[in-house]
Coordinates of N, CA and C in Angstrom, one line a residue:
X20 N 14.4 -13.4 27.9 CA 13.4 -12.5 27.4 C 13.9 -11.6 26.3
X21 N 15.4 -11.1 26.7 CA 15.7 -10.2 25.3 C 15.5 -10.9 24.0
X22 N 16.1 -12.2 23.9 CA 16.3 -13.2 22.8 C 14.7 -13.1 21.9
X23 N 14.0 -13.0 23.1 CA 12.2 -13.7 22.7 C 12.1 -12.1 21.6
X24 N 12.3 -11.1 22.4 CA 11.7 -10.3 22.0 C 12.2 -9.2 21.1
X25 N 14.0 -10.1 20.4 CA 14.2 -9.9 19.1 C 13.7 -10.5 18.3
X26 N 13.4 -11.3 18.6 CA 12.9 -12.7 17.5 C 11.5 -12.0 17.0
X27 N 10.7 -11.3 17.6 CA 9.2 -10.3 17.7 C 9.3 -9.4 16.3
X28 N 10.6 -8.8 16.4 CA 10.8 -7.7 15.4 C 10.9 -8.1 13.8
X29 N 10.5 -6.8 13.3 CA 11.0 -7.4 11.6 C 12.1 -6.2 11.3
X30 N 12.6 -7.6 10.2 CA 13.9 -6.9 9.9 C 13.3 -6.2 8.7
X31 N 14.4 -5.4 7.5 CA 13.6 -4.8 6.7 C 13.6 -5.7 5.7
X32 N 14.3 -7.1 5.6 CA 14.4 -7.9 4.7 C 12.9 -8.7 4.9
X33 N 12.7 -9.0 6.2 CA 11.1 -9.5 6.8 C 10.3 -8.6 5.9
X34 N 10.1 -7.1 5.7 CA 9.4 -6.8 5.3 C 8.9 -6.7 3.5
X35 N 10.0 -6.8 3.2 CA 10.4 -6.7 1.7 C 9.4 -8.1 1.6
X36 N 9.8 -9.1 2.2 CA 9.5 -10.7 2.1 C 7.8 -10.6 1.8
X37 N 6.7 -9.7 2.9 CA 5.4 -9.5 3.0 C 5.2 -9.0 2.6
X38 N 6.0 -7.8 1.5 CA 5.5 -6.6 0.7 C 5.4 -7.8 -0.6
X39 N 6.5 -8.4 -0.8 CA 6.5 -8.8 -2.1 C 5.4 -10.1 -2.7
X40 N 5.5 -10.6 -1.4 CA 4.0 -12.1 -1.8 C 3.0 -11.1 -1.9
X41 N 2.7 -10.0 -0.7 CA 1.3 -9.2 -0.9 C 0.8 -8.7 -1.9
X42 N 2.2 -8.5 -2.7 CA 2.3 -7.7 -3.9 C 1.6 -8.7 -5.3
X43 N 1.9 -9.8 -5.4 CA 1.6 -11.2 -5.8 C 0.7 -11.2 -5.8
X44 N 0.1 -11.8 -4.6 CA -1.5 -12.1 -4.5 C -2.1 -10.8 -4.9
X45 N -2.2 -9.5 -4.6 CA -2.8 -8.5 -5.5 C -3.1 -7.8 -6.5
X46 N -1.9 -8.5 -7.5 CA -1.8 -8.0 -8.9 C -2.9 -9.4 -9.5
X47 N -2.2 -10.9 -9.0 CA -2.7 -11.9 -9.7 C -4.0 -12.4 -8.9
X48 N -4.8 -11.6 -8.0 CA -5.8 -12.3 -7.5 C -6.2 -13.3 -6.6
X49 N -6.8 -14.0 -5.8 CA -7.1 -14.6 -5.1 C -8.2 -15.8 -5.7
X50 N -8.2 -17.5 -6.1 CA -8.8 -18.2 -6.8 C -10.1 -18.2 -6.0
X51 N -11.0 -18.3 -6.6 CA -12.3 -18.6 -5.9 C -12.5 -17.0 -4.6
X52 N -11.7 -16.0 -4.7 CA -11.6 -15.0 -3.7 C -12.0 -13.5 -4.4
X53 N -10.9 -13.5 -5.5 CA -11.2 -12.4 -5.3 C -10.1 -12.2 -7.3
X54 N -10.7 -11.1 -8.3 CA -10.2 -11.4 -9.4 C -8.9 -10.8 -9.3
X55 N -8.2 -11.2 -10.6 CA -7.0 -9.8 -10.8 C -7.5 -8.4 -10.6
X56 N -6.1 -7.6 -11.0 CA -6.3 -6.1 -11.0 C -6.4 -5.9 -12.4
X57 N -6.5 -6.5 -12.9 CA -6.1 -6.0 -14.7 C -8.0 -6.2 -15.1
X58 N -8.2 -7.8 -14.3 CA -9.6 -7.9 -15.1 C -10.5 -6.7 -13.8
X59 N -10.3 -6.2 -12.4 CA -11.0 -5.3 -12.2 C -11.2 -3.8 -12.3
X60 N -9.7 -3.5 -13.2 CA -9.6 -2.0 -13.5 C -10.1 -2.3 -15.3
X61 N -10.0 -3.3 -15.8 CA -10.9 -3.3 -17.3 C -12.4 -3.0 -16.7
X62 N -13.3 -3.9 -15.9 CA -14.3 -3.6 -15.8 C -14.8 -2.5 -15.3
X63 N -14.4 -2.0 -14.5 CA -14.4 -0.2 -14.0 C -14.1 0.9 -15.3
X64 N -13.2 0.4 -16.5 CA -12.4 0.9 -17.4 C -14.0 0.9 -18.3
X65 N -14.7 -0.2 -18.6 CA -16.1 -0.6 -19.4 C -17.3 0.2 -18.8
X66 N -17.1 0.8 -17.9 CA -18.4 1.4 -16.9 C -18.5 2.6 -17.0
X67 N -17.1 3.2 -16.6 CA -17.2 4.8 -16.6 C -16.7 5.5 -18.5
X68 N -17.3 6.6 -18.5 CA -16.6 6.8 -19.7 C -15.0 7.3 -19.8
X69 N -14.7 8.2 -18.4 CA -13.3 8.6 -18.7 C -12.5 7.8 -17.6
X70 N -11.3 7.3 -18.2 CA -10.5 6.3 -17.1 C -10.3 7.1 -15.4
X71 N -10.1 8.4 -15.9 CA -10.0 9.2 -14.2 C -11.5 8.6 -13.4
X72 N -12.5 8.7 -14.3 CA -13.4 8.7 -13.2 C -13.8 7.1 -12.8
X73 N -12.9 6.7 -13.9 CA -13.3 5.0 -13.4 C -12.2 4.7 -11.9
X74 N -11.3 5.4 -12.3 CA -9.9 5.3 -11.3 C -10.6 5.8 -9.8
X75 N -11.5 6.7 -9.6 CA -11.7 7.1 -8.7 C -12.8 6.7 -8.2
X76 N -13.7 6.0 -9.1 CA -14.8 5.0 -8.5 C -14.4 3.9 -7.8
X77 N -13.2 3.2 -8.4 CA -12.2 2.1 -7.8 C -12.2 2.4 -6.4
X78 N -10.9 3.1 -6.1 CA -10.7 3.9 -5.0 C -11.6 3.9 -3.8
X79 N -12.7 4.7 -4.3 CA -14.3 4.8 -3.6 C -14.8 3.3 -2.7
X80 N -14.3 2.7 -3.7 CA -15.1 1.6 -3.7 C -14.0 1.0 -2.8
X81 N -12.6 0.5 -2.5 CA -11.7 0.1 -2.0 C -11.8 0.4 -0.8
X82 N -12.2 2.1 -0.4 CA -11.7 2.3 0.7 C -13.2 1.9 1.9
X83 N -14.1 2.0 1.1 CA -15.3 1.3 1.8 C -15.1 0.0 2.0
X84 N -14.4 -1.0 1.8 CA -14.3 -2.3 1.5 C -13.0 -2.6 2.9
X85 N -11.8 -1.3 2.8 CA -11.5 -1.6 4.3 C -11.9 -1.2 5.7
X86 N -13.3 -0.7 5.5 CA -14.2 -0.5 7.1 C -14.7 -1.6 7.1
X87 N -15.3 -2.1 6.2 CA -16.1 -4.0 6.1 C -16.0 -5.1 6.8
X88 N -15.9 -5.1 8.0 CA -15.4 -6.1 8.8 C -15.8 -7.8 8.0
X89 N -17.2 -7.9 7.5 CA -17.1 -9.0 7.1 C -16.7 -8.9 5.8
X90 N -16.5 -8.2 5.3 CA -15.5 -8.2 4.0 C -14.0 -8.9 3.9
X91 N -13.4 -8.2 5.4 CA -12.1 -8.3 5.5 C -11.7 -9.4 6.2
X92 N -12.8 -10.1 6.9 CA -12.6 -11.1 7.4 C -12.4 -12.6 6.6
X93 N -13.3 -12.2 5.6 CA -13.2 -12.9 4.3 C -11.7 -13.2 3.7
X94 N -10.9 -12.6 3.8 CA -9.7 -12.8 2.9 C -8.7 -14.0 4.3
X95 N -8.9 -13.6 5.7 CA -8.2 -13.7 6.5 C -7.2 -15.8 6.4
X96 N -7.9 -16.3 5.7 CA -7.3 -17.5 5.8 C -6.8 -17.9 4.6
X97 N -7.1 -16.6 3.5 CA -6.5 -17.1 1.9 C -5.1 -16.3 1.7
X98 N -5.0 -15.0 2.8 CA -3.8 -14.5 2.6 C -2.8 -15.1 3.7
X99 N -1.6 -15.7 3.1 CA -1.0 -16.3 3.6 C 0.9 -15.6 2.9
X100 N 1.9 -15.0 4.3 CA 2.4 -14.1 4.0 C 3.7 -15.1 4.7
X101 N 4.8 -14.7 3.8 CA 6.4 -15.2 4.9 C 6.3 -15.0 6.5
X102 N 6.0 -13.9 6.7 CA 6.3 -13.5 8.0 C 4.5 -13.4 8.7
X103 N 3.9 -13.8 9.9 CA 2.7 -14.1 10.4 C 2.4 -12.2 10.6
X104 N 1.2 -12.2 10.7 CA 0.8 -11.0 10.6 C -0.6 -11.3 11.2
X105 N -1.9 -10.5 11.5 CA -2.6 -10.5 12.2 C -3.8 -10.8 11.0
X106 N -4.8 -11.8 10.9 CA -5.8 -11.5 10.0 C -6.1 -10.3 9.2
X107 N -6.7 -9.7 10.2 CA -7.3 -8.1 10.1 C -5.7 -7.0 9.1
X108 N -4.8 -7.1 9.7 CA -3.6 -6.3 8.8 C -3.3 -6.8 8.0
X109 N -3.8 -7.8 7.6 CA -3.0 -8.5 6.0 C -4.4 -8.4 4.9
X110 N -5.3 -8.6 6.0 CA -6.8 -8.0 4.8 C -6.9 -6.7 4.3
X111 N -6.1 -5.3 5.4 CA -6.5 -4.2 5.1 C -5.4 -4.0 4.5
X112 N -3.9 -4.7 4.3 CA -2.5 -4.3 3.7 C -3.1 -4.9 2.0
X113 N -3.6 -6.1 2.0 CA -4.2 -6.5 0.6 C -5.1 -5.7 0.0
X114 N -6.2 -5.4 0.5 CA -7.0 -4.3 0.3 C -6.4 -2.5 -0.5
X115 N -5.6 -2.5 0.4 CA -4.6 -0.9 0.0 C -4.1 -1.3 -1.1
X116 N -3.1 -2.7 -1.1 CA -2.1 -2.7 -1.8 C -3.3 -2.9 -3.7
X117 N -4.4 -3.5 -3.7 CA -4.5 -3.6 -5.1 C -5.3 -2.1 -5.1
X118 N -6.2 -1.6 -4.7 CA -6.3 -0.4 -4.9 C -5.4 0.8 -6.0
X119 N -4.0 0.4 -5.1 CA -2.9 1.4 -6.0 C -2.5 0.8 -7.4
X120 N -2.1 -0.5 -7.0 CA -1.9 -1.3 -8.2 C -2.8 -1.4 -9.7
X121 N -3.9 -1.5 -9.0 CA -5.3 -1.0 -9.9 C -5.4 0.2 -10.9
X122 N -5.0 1.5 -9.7 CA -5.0 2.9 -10.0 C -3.5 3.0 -11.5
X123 N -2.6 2.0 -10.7 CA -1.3 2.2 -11.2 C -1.5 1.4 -12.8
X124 N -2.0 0.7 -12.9 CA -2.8 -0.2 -14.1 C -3.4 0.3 -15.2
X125 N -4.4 1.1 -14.2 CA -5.5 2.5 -15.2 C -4.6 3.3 -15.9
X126 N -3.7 3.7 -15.2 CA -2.7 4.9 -15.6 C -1.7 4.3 -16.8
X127 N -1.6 3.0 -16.8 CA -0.9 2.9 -17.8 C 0.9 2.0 -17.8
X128 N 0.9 1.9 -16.9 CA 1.8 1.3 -15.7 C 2.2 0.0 -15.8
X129 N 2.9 -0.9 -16.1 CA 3.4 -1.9 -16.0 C 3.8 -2.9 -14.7
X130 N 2.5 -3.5 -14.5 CA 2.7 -4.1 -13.0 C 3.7 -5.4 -12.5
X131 N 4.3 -5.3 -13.5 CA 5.6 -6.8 -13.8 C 6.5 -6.0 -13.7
X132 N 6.6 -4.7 -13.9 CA 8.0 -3.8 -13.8 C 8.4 -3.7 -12.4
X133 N 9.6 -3.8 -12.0 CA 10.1 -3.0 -10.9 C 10.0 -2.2 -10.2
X134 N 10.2 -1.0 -11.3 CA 9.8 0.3 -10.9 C 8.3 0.2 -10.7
X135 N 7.4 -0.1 -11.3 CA 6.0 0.0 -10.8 C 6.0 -0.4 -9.4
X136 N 6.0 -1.8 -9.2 CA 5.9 -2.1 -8.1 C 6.3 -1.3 -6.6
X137 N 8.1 -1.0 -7.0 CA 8.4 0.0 -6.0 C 7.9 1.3 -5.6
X138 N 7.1 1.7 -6.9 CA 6.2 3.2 -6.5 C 5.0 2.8 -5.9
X139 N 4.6 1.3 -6.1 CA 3.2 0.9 -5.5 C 3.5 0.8 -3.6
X140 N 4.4 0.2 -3.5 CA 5.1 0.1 -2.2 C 4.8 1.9 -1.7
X141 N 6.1 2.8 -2.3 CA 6.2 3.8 -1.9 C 5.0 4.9 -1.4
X142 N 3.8 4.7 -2.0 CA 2.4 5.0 -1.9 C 1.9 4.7 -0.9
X143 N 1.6 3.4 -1.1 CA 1.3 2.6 0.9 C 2.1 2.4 1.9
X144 N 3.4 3.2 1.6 CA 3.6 3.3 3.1 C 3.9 5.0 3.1
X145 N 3.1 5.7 2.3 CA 3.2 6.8 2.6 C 5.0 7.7 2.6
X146 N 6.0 7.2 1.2 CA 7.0 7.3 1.4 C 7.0 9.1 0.4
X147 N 7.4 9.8 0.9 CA 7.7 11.2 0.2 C 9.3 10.6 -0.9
X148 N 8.5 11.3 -2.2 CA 9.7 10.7 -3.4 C 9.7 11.7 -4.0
X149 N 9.2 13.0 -3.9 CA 9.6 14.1 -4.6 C 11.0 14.2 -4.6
X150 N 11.7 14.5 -4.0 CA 13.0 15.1 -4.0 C 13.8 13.9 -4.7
X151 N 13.7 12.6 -4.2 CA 14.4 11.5 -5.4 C 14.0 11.5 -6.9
X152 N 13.0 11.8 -7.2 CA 12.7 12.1 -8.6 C 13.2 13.3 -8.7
X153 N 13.5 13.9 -8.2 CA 14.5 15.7 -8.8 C 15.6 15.3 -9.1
X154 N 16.5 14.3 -8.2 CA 17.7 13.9 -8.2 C 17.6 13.5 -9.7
X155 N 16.6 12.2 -9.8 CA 16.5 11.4 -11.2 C 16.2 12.2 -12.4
X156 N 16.1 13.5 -11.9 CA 15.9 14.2 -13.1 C 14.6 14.4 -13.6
X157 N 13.8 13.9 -13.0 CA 12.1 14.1 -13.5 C 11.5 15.3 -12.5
X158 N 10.8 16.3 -13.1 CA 10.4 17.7 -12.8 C 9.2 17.6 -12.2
X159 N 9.0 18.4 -11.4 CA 7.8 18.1 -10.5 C 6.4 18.4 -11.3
X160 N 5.5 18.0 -10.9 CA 4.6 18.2 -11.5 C 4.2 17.6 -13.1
X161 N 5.4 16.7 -13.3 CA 5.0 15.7 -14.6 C 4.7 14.5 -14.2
X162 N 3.3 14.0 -15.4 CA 2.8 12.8 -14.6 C 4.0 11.5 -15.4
X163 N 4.3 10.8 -14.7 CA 4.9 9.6 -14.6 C 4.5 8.7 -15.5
X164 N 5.0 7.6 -17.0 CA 5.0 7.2 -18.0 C 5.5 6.1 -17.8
X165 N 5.0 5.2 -18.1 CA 5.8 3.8 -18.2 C 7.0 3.7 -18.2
X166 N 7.0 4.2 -19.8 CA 8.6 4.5 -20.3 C 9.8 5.4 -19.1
X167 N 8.8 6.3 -19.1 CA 9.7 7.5 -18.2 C 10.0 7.2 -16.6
X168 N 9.0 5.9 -16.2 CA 9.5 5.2 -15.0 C 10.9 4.2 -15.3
X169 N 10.8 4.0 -16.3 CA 12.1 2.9 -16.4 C 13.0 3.5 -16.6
X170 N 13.1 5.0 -16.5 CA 14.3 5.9 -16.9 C 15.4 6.2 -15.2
X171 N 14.1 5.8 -14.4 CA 14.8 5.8 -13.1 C 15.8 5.1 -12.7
X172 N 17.0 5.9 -12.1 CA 18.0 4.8 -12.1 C 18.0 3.7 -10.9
X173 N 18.5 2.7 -10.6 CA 18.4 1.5 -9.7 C 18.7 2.2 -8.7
X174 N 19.7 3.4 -8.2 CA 20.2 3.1 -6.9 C 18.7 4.1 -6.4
X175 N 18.0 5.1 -7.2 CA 17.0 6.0 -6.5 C 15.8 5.2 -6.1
X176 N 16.4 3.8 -7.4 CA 14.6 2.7 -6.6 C 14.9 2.6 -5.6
X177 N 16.5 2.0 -5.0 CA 16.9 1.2 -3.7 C 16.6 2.5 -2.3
X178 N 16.9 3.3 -2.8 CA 17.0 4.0 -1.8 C 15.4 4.2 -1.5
X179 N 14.3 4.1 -2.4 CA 12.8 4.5 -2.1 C 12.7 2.5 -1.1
X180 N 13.4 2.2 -1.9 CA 12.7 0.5 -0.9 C 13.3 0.7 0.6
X181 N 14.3 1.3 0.5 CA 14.9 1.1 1.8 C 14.5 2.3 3.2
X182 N 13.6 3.8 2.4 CA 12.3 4.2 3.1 C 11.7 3.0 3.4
X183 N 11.1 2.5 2.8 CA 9.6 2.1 2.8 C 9.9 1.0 3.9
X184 N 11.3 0.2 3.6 CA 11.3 -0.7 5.0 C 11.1 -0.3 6.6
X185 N 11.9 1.0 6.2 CA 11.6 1.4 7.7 C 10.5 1.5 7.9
X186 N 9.5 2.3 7.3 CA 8.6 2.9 7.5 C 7.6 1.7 8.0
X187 N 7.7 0.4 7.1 CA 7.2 -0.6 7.6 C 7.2 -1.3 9.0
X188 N 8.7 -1.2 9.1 CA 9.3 -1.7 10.2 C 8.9 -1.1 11.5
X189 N 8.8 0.3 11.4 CA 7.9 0.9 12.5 C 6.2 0.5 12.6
X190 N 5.7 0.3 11.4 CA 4.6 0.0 12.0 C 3.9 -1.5 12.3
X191 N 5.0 -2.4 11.4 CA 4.5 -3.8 11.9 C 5.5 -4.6 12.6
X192 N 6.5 -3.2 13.4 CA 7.5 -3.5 14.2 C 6.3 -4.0 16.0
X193 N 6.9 -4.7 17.2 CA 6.6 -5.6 18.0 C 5.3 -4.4 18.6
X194 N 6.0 -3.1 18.5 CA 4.9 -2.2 18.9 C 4.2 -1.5 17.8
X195 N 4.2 -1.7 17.0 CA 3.6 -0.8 16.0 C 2.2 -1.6 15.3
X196 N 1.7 -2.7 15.5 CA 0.8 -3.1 15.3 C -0.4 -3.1 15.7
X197 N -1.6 -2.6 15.5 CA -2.8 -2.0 15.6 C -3.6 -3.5 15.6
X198 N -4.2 -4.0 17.0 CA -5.2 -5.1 17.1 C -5.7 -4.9 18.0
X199 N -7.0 -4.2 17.4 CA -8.3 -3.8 18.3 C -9.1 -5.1 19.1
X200 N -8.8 -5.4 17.6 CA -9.9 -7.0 18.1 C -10.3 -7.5 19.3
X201 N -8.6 -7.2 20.1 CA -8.7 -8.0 21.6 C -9.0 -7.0 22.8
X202 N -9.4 -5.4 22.5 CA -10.2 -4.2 23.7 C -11.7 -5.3 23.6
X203 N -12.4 -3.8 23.6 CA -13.8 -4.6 24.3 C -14.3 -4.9 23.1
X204 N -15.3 -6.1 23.5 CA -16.1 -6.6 22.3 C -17.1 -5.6 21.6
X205 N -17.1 -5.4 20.6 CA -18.3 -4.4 19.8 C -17.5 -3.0 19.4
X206 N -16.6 -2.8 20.2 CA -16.1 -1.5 20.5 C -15.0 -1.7 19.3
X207 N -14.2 -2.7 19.5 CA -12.8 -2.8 18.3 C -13.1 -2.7 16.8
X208 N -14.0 -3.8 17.1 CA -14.3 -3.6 15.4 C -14.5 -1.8 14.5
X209 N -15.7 -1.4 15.9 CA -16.1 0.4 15.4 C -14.4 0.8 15.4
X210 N -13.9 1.3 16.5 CA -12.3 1.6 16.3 C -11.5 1.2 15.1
X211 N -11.5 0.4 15.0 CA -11.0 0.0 13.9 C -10.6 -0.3 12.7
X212 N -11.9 0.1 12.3 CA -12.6 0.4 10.7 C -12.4 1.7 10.7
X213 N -12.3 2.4 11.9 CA -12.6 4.1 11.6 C -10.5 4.5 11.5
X214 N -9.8 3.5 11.9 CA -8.5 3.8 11.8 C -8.4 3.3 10.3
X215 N -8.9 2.2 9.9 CA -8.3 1.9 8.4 C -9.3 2.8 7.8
X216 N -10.1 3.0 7.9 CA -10.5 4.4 7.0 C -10.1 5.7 7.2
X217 N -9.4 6.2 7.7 CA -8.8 7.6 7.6 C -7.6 7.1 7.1
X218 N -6.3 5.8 7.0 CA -5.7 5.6 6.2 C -5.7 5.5 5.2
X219 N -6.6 4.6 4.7 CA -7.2 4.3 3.0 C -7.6 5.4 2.6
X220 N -8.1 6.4 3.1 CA -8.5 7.5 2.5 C -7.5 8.6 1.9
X221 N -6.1 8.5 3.3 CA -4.9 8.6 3.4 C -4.2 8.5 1.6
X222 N -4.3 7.0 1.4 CA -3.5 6.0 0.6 C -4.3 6.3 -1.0
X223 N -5.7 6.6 -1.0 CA -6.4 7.3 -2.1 C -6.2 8.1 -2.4
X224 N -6.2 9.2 -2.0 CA -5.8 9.9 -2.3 C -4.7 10.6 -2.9
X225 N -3.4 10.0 -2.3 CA -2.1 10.1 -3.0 C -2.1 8.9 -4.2
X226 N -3.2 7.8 -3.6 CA -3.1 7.2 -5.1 C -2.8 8.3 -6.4
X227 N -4.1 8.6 -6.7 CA -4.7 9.5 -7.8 C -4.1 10.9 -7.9
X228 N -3.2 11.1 -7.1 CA -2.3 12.9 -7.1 C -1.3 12.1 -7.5
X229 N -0.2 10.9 -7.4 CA 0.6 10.1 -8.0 C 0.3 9.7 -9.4
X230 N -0.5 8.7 -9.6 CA -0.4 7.8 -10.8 C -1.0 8.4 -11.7
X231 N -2.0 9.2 -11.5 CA -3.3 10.4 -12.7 C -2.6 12.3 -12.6
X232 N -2.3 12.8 -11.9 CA -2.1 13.9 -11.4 C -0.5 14.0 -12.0
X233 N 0.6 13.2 -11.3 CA 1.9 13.6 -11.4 C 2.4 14.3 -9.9
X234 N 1.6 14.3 -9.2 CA 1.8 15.5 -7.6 C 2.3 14.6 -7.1
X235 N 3.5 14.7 -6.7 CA 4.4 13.8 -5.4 C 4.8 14.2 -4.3
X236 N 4.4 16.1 -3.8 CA 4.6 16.8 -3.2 C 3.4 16.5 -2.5
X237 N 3.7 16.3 -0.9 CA 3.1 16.3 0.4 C 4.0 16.2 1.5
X238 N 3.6 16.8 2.4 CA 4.3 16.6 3.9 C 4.6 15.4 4.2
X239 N 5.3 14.7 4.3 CA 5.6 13.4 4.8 C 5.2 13.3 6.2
X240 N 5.7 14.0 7.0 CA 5.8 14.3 8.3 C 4.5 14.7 8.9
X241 N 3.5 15.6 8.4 CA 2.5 15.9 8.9 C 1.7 14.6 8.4
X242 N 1.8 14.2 7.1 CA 0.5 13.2 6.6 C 0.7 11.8 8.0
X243 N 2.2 11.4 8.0 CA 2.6 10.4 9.0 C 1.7 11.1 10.4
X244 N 1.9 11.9 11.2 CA 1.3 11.9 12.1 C 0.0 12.3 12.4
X245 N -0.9 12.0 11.1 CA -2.7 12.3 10.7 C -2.8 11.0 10.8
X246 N -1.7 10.2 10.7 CA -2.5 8.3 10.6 C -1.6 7.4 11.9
X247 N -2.7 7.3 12.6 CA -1.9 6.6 13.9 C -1.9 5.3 13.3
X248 N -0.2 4.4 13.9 CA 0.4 3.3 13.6 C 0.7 2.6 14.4
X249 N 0.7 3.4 15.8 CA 1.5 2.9 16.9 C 0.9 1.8 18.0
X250 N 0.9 0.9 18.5 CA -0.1 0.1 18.4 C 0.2 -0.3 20.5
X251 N -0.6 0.0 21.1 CA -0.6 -1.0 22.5 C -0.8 -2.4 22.4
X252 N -0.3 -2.7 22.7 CA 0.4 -4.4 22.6 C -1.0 -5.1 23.8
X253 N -1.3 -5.5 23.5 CA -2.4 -6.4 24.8 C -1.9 -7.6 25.7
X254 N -1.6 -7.4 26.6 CA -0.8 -8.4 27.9 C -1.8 -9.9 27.7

């Protein structure tokens, strides 16, 4: 039984592995599913007049899209990840993840860069990077530049990925996985949508205080225990 129920766990390499395909399919789209981020932050970009308010119509629009059960259900057989994951969390993890990537796009961001990426990661899992960008030499309260992201050195990226695994690790660790699905019928789905929506709202919000704003200052600690992650396992 111990054997079985190492084998359950993800390592932080497992996670890197789901972050990075998820990261894939969300920059470059889903065929017949769903478009890129480039052609849905241009057309939001064509609609509003100022990019902020296109960026936050996005957003708007994202975080309604993970309460949508038949929305989210829709993706469940096209996202296909290294490590198995539950329908429902790899629709609302793809959901989040282009959201920021989108935001991160609008702003001006290089989504093939490293560093982009790693700060897209660092956003959805809720990782506090103020104090590593002090280290890196960037002053609080300045908004973040393409250029000025590539200025970051390697080891302060490693150190933000190697947050983010944990953070991962805890929540799509053996107990950390949220699947309402299998309580009572009618009842999971409500539950459920109402947990990915106080996250996504969560994840929005620091979107646009990150990529538009420059604000990287928040509680880690308090925001972490506003969004339950912790998941009863169903016998």
């Amino acid at each position: 039984m111990e054997k079985e129920e190492k084998k359950k766990l993800f390592s932080q390499e497992d996670i890197m592995k789901i972050l990075d395909a998820c990261y894939d399919k969300s920059i470059q789209g889903i065929p017949h599913v769903s478009p890129s981020v480039e052609q849905i932050a241009t057309e939001y970009m064509e609609k509003y007049p100022t990019t902020e308010q296109a960026c936050k119509a996005m957003i708007k629009n994202q975080i309604i899209k993970c309460t949508t059960s038949g929305f989210l259900t829709g993706f469940g057989g096209f996202i296909t990840l290294p490590v198995t994951l539950p329908a429902n969390v790899t629709s609302v993890l793809y959901v989040q993840m282009r959201m920021i990537a989108c935001a991160a796009f609008m702003a001006g961001f290089d989504l093939n860069g490293d560093e982009t990426q790693t700060f897209v990661y660092a956003c959805l899992a809720g990782v506090a990077v103020n104090e590593m960008l002090k280290q890196a030499g960037i002053k609080f309260g300045v908004k973040l530049t393409n250029s000025l992201i590539k200025k970051i050195p390697g080891k302060v990226l490693t150190k933000i990925n190697q947050k983010v695994g944990f953070r991962f690790i805890t929540k799509f660790g053996t107990k950390g996985i949220i699947n309402m699905g299998k309580l009572v019928p009618g009842v999971g789905a409500v539950i459920g949508g109402g947990l990915d929506l106080v996250e996504t709202k969560a994840i929005g919000d620091r979107t646009y205080k990150w990529f538009f704003e420059g604000n990287y200052i928040y509680d880690e600690k308090a925001e972490a225990s506003a969004i339950p992650i912790k998941v009863v396992e169903n016998q």
